[in-house]
Coordinates of C-alpha atoms (C1' of nucleotides) in Angstrom, one line a residue:
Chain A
X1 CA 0.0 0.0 0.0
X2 CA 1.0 3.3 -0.7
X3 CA 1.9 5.8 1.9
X4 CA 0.2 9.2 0.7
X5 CA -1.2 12.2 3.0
X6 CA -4.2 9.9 4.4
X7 CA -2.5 7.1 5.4
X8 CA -0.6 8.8 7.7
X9 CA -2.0 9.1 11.8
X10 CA -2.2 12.6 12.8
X11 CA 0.8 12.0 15.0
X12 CA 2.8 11.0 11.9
X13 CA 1.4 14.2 10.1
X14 CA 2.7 16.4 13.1
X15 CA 6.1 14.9 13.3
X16 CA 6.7 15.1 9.5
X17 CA 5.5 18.3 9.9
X18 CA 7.4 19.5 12.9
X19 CA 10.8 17.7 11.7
X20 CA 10.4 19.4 8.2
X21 CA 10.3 22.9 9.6
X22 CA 12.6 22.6 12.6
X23 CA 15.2 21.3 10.1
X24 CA 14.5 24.5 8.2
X25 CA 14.1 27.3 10.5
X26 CA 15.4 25.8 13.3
X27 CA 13.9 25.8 17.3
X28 CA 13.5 29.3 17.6
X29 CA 12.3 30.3 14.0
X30 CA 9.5 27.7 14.0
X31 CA 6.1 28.8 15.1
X32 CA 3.4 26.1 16.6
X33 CA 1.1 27.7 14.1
X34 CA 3.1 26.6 11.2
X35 CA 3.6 23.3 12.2
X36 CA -0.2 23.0 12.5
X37 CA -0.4 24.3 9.2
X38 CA 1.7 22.3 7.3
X39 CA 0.5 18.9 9.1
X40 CA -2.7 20.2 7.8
X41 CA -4.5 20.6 11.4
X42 CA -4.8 23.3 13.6
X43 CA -2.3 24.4 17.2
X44 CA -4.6 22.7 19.5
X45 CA -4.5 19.4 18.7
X46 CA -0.8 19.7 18.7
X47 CA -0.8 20.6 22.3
X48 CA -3.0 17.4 22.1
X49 CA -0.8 15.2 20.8
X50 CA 2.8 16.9 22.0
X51 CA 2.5 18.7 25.2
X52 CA 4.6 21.5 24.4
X53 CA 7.5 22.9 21.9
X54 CA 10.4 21.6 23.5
X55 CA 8.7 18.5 23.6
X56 CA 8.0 18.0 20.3
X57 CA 11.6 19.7 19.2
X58 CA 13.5 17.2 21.2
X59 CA 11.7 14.2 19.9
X60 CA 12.7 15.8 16.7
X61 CA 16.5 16.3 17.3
X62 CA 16.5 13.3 19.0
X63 CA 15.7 11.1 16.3
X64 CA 18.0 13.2 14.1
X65 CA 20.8 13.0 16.0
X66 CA 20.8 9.4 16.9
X67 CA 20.0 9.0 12.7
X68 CA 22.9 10.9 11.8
X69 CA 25.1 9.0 13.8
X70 CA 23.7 5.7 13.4
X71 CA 24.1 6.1 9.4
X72 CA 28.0 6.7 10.6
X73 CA 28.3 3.9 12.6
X74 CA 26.6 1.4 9.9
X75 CA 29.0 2.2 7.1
X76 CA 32.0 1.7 10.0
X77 CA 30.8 -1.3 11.1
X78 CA 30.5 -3.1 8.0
X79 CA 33.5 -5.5 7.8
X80 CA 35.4 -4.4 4.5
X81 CA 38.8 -2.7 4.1
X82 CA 39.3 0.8 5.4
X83 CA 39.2 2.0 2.0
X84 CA 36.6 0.4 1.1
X85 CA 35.0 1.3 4.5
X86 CA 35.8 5.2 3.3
X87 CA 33.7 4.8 0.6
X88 CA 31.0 3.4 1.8
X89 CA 30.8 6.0 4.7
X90 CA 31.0 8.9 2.1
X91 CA 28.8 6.8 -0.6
X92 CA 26.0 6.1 2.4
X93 CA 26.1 10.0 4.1
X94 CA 26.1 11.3 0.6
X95 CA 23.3 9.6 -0.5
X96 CA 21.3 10.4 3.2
X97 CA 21.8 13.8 2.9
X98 CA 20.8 13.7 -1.0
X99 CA 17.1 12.7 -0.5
X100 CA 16.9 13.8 2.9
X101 CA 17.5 17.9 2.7
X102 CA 13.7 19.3 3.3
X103 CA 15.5 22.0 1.7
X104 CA 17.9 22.4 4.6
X105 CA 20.9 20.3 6.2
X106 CA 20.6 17.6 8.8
X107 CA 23.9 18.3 10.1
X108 CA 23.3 21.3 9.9
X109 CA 20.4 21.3 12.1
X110 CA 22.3 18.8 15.0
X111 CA 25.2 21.2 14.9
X112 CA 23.2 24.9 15.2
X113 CA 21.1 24.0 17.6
X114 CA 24.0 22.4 19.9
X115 CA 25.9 25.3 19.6
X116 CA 22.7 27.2 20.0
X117 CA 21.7 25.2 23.6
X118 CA 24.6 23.5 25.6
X119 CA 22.6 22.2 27.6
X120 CA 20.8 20.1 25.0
X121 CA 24.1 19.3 23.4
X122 CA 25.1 18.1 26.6
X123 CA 21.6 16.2 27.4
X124 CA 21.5 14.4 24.0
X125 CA 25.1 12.9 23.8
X126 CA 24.8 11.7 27.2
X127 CA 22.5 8.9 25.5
X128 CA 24.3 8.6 23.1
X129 CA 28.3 8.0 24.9
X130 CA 27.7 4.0 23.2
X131 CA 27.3 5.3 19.6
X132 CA 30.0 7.8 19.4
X133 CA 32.1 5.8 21.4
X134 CA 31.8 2.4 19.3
X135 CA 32.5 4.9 15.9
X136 CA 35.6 6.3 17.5
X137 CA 36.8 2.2 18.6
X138 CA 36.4 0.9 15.9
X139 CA 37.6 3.5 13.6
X140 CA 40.5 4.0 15.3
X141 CA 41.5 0.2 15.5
X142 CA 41.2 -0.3 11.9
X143 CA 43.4 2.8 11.5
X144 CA 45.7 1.4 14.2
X145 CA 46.0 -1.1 12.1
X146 CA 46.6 0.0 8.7
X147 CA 49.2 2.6 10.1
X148 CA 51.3 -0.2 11.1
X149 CA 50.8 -2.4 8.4
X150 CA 52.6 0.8 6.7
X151 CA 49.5 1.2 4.1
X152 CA 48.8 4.6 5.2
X153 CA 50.3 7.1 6.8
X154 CA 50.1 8.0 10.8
X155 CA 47.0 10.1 11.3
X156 CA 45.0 10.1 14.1
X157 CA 41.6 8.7 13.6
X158 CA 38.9 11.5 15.0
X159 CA 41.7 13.8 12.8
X160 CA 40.7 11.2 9.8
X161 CA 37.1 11.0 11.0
X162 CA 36.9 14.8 11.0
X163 CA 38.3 15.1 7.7
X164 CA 35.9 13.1 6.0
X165 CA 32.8 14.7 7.5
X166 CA 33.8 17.9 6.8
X167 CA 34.4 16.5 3.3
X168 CA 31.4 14.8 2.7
X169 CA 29.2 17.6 4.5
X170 CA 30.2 20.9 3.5
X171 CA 28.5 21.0 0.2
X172 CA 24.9 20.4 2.1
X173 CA 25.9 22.7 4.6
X174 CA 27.5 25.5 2.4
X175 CA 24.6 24.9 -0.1
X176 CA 22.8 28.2 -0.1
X177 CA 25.5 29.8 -0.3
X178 CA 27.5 27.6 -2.9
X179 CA 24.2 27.8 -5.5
X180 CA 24.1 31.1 -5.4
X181 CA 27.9 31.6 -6.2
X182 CA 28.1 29.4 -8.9
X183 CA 24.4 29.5 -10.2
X184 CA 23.6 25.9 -9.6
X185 CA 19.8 25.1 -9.7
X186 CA 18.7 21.9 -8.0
X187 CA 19.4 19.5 -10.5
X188 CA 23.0 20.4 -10.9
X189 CA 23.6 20.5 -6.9
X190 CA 22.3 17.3 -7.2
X191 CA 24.7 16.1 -10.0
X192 CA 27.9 17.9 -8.1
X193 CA 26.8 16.2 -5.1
X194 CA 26.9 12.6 -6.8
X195 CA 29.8 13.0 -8.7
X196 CA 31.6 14.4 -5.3
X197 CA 31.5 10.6 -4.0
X198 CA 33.5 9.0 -6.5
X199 CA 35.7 12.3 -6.3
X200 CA 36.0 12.5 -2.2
X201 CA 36.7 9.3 -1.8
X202 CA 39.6 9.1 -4.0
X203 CA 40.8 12.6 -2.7
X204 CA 40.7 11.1 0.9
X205 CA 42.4 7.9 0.4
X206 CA 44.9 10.0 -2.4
X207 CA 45.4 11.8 0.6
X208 CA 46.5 9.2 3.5
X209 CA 48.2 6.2 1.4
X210 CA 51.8 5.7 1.5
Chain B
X1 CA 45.6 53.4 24.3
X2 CA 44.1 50.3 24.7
X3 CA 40.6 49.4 23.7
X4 CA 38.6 49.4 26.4
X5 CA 34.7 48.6 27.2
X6 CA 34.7 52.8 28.3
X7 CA 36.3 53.8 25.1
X8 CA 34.0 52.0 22.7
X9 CA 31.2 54.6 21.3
X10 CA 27.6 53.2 22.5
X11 CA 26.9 52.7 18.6
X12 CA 30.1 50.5 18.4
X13 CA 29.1 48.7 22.0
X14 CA 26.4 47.5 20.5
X15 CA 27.2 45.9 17.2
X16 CA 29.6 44.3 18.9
X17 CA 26.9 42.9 21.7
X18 CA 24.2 41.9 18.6
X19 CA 27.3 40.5 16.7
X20 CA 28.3 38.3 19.7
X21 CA 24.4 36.8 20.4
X22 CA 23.3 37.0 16.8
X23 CA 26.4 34.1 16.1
X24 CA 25.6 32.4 19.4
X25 CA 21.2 32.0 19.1
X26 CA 20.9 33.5 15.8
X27 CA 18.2 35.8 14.6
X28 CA 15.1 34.5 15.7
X29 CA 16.6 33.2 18.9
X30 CA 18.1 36.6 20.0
X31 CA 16.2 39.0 21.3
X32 CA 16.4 43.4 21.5
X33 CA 16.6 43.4 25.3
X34 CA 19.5 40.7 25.4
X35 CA 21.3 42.7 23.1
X36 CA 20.7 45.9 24.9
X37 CA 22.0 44.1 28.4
X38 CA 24.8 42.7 26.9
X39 CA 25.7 46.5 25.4
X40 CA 25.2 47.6 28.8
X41 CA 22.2 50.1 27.6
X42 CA 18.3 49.7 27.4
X43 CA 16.0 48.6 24.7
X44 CA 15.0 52.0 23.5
X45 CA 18.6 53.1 22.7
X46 CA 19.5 50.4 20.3
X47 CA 16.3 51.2 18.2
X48 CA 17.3 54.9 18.8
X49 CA 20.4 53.7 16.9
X50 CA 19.3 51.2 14.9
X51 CA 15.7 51.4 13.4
X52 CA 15.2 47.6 13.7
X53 CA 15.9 44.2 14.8
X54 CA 16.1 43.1 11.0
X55 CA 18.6 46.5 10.1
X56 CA 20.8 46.0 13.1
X57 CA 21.3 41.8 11.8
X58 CA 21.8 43.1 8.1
X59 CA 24.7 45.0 9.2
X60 CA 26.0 42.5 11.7
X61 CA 25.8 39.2 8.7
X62 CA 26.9 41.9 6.4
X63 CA 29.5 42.3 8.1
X64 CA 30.2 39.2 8.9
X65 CA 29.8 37.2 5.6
X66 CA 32.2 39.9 3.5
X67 CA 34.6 39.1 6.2
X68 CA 34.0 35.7 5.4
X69 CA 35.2 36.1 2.1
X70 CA 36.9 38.4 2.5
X71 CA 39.9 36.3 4.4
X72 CA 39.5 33.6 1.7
X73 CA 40.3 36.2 -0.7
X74 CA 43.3 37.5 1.0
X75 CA 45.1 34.3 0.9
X76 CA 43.9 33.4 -2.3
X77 CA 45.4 36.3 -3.7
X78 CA 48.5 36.5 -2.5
X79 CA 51.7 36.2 -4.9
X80 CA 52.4 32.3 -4.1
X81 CA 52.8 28.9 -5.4
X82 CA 49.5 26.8 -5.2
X83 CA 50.3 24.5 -1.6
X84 CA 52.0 27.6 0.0
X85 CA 48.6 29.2 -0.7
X86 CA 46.3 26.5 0.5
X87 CA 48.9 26.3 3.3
X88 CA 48.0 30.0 4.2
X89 CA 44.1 29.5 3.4
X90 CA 44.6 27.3 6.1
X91 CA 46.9 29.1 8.4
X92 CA 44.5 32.6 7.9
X93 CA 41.0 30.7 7.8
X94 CA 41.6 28.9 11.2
X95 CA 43.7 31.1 13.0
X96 CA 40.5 34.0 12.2
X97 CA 37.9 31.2 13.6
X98 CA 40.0 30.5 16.5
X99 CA 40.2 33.9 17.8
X100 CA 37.2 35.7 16.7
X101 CA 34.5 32.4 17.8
X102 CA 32.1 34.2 20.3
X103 CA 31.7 30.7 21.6
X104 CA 29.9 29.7 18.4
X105 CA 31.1 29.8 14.7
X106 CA 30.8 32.1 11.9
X107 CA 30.6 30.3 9.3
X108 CA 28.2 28.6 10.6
X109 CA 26.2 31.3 11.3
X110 CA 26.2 32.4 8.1
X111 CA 25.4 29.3 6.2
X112 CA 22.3 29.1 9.3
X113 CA 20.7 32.3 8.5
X114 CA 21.3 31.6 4.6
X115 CA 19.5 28.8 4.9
X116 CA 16.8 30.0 6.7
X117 CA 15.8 33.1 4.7
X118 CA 16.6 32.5 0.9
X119 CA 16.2 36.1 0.2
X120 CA 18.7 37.4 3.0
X121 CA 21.8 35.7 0.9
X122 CA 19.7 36.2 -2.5
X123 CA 20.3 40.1 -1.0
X124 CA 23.8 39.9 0.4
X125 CA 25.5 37.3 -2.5
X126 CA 23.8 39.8 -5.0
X127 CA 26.7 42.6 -3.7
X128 CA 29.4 39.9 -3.1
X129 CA 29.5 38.7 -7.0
X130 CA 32.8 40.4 -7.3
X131 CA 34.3 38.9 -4.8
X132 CA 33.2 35.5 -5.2
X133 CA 33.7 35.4 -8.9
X134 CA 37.4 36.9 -7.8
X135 CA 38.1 34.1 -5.7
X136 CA 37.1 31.3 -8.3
X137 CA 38.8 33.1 -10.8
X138 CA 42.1 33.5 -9.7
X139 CA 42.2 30.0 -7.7
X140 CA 40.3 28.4 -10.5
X141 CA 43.2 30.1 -13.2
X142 CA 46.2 28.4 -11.2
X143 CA 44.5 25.1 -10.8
X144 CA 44.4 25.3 -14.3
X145 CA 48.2 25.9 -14.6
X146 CA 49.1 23.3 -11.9
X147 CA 47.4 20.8 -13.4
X148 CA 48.6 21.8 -17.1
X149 CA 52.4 21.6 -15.6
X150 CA 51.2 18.1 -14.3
X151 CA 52.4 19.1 -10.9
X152 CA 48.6 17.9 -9.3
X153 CA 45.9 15.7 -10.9
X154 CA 43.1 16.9 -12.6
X155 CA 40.5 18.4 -9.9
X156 CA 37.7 21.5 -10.6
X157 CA 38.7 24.4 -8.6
X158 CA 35.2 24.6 -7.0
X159 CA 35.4 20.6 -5.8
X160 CA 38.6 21.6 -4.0
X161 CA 37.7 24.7 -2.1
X162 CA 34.8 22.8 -1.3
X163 CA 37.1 20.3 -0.1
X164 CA 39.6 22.8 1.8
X165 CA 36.6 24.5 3.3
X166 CA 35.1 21.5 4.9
X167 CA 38.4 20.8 5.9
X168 CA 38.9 23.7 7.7
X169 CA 35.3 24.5 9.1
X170 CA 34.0 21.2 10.2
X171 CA 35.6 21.7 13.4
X172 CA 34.7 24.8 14.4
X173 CA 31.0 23.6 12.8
X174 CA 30.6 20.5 15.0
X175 CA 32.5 22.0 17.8
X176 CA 29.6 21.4 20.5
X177 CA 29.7 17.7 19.3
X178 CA 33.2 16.9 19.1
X179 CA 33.5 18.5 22.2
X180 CA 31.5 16.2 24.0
X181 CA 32.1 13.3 22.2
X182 CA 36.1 13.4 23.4
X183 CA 35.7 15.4 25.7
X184 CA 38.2 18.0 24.7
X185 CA 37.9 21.3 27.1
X186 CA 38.4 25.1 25.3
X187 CA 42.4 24.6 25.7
X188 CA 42.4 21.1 23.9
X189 CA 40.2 22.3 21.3
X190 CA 42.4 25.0 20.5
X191 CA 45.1 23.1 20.4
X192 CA 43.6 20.7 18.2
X193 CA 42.4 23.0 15.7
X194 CA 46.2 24.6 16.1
X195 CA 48.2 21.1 15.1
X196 CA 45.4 20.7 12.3
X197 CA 46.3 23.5 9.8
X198 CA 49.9 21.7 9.1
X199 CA 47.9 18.3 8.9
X200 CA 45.0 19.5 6.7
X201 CA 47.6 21.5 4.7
X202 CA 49.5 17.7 4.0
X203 CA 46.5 16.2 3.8
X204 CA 45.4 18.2 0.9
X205 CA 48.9 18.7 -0.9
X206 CA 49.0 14.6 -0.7
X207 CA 45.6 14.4 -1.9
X208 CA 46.1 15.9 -5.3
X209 CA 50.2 16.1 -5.7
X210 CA 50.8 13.5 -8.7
Chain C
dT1 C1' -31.6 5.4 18.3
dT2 C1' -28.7 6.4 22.1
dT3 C1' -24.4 6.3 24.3
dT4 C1' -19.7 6.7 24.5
dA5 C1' -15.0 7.7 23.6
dG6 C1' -11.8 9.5 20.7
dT7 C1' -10.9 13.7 17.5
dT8 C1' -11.1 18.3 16.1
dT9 C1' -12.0 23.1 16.4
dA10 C1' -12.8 28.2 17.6
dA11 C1' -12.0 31.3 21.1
dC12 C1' -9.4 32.9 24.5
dC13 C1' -5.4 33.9 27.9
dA14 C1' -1.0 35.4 29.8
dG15 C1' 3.4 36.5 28.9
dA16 C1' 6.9 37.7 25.7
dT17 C1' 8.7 40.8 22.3
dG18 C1' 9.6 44.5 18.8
dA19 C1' 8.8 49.2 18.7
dT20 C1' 7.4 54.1 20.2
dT21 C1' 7.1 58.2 23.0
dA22 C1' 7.7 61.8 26.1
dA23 C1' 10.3 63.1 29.7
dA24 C1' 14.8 63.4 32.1
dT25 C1' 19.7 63.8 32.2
dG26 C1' 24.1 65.8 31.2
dA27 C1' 27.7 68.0 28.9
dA28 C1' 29.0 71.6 25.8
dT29 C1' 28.1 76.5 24.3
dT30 C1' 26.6 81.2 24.8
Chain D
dA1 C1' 23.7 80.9 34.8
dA2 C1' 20.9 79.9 30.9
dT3 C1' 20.5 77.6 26.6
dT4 C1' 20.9 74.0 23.6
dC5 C1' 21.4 69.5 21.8
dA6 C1' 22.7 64.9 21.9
dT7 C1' 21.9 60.8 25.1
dT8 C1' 19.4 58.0 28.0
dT9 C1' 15.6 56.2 30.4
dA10 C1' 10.9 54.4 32.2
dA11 C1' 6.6 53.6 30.8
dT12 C1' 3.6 52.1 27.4
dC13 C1' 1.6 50.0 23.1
dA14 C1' 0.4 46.5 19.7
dT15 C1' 1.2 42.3 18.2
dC16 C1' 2.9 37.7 18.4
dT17 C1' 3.1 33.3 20.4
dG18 C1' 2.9 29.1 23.3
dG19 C1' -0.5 27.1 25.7
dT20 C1' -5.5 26.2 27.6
dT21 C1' -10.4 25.2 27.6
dA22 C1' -14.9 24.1 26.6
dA23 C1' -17.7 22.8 23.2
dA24 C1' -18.7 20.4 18.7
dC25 C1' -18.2 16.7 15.7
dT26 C1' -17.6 11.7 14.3
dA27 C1' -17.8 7.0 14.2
dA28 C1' -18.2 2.8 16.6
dA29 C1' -20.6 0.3 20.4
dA30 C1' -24.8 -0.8 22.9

DNA sequence: TTTTAGTTTAACCAGATGATTAAATGAATT
DNA sequence: AATTCATTTAATCATCTGGTTAAACTAAAA
């Protein structure tokens, strides 16, 4: 069965809703009204459903946050070759990011409104120690690793790790600003952005073999 | 003399107090009387200076965004080889974000607020054409050469400022997260972000040296 | 048909927020 | 000392916004 506009609960509606324009305008730029709006019912029954704004935000970032580092942690868990490994992680953020913009960035979003709210920052990662800190194990091992086998050279791995997100993210971040410089429309973001993964990935592991 | 919070005009005391909150919350998350307390004045006086919220933020991303550019054209500019210029890019772009971060990061504020109001960086790219099209046009002219002499492989000139951007700003972008996630106070952050220009700087001149 | 329980809405409230105004203050000038 | 003009403030306004409430609607159950 199709999923279109009916199929969806109310609480579905709201959280699409919600997660579309928090993503776009952020905590502090979103207005209950609009969310109501664009799920299509009115401020009420959000208070109904979500007892308040911060509520509904964090249930928002939250699943954001833990999606945009679980999507890490699947392309570093697979078992391939580091290199291999690279490419998945830019091929599968790449791709995430792609068909997942609602016209704005997800990392974006995670990183403004940490910096925007320490104390959410802080709340957030607290749940989430396990995740970061089984990406950081086993990233670093399998650099350990290959650093000693002499197939790359010695870099150290949140170094590495920071590299390739700033890589792989940038575009989606810089966006706005990047269309307008070079007069992309959509389509040809689009195109730059897939033809980046092939191009990153070889620029990263370019960058580290021996 | 030294600058000092009593020599600062009130009109300069205050751009400096919406510059420092508009970075940290943004727009819609700063408000005229935080601005006024953190200028040390009242409400009325900062529309008595400037008209509005929106005219007082203009000037402050104005600001802020041609300084942006601004330092990437400086290095970019400069009379030198191709890796001594990335190497200053570097040197220049991080050294500006490490002492001027108001606890949060420009860039990223101005990639936020782009991103949130199309027609705020429609309006400000609109007078920044000439600097933009400087930048790609002298980096894109001695890629050109570089890769003519055969001294890097082939690579468009917009793929790798992309790439030396991201380089550069992720840090300072996901600086609440990284943050937590190693737990890395202000000092070790710094230094961090210190020992990272030589090791971006290799890491790019390895990525595309043939 | 009546009852009942879950949905949905319009109207409203209190506090926040951007903006205005008229009066007060103070320092320089006459 | 009196005048003048730029600063500064407290009080106030109109609107916005998150949140509440009581009533209306709907569909299934009795």
């Amino acid at each position: 069965m199709q999923i279109t506009e009916e199929t969806l609960t109310t609480e579905q509606k709201i959280l699409q809703a919600a997660r579309k324009l928090f993503i776009q305008k952020g905590l502090t730029g979103t207005r209950m009204d609009d969310i109501a709006k664009e799920a299509g019912i009115n401020k009420a029954l959000l208070h109904y459903y979500f007892r308040s704004k911060e509520k509904l935000f964090e249930l928002v970032f939250e699943e954001e946050s833990k999606h945009f580092l679980g999507k890490i942690l699947d392309a570093i868990e697979s078992d391939k070759s580091l290199f291999e490994k690279i490419a998945q992680l830019v091929e599968i953020d790449t791709e995430h990011y792609l068909h997942n913009s609602c016209g704005a960035s997800v990392p974006m979003f995670v990183f403004y409104e940490m910096a925007r709210d320490p104390e959410l920052a802080a709340r957030q990662m607290r749940f989430k120690t396990g995740l970061t800190r089984r990406i950081m194990d086993v990233f670093g091992q399998q650099i350990k690793i290959e650093i000693e086998k002499g197939t790359i050279r010695p870099i150290d791995p949140s170094d590495l790790f920071i590299n390739i997100m700033g890589l792989v993210l940038m575009p989606f971040m810089a966006k706005p600003m990047l269309q307008i410089m070079h007069d992309w429309d959509e389509e040809t973001f689009r195109q730059i952005a897939e033809k980046r993964k092939k191009e990153i990935t070889e620029f990263i592991i370019n960058a580290i073999k021996v």
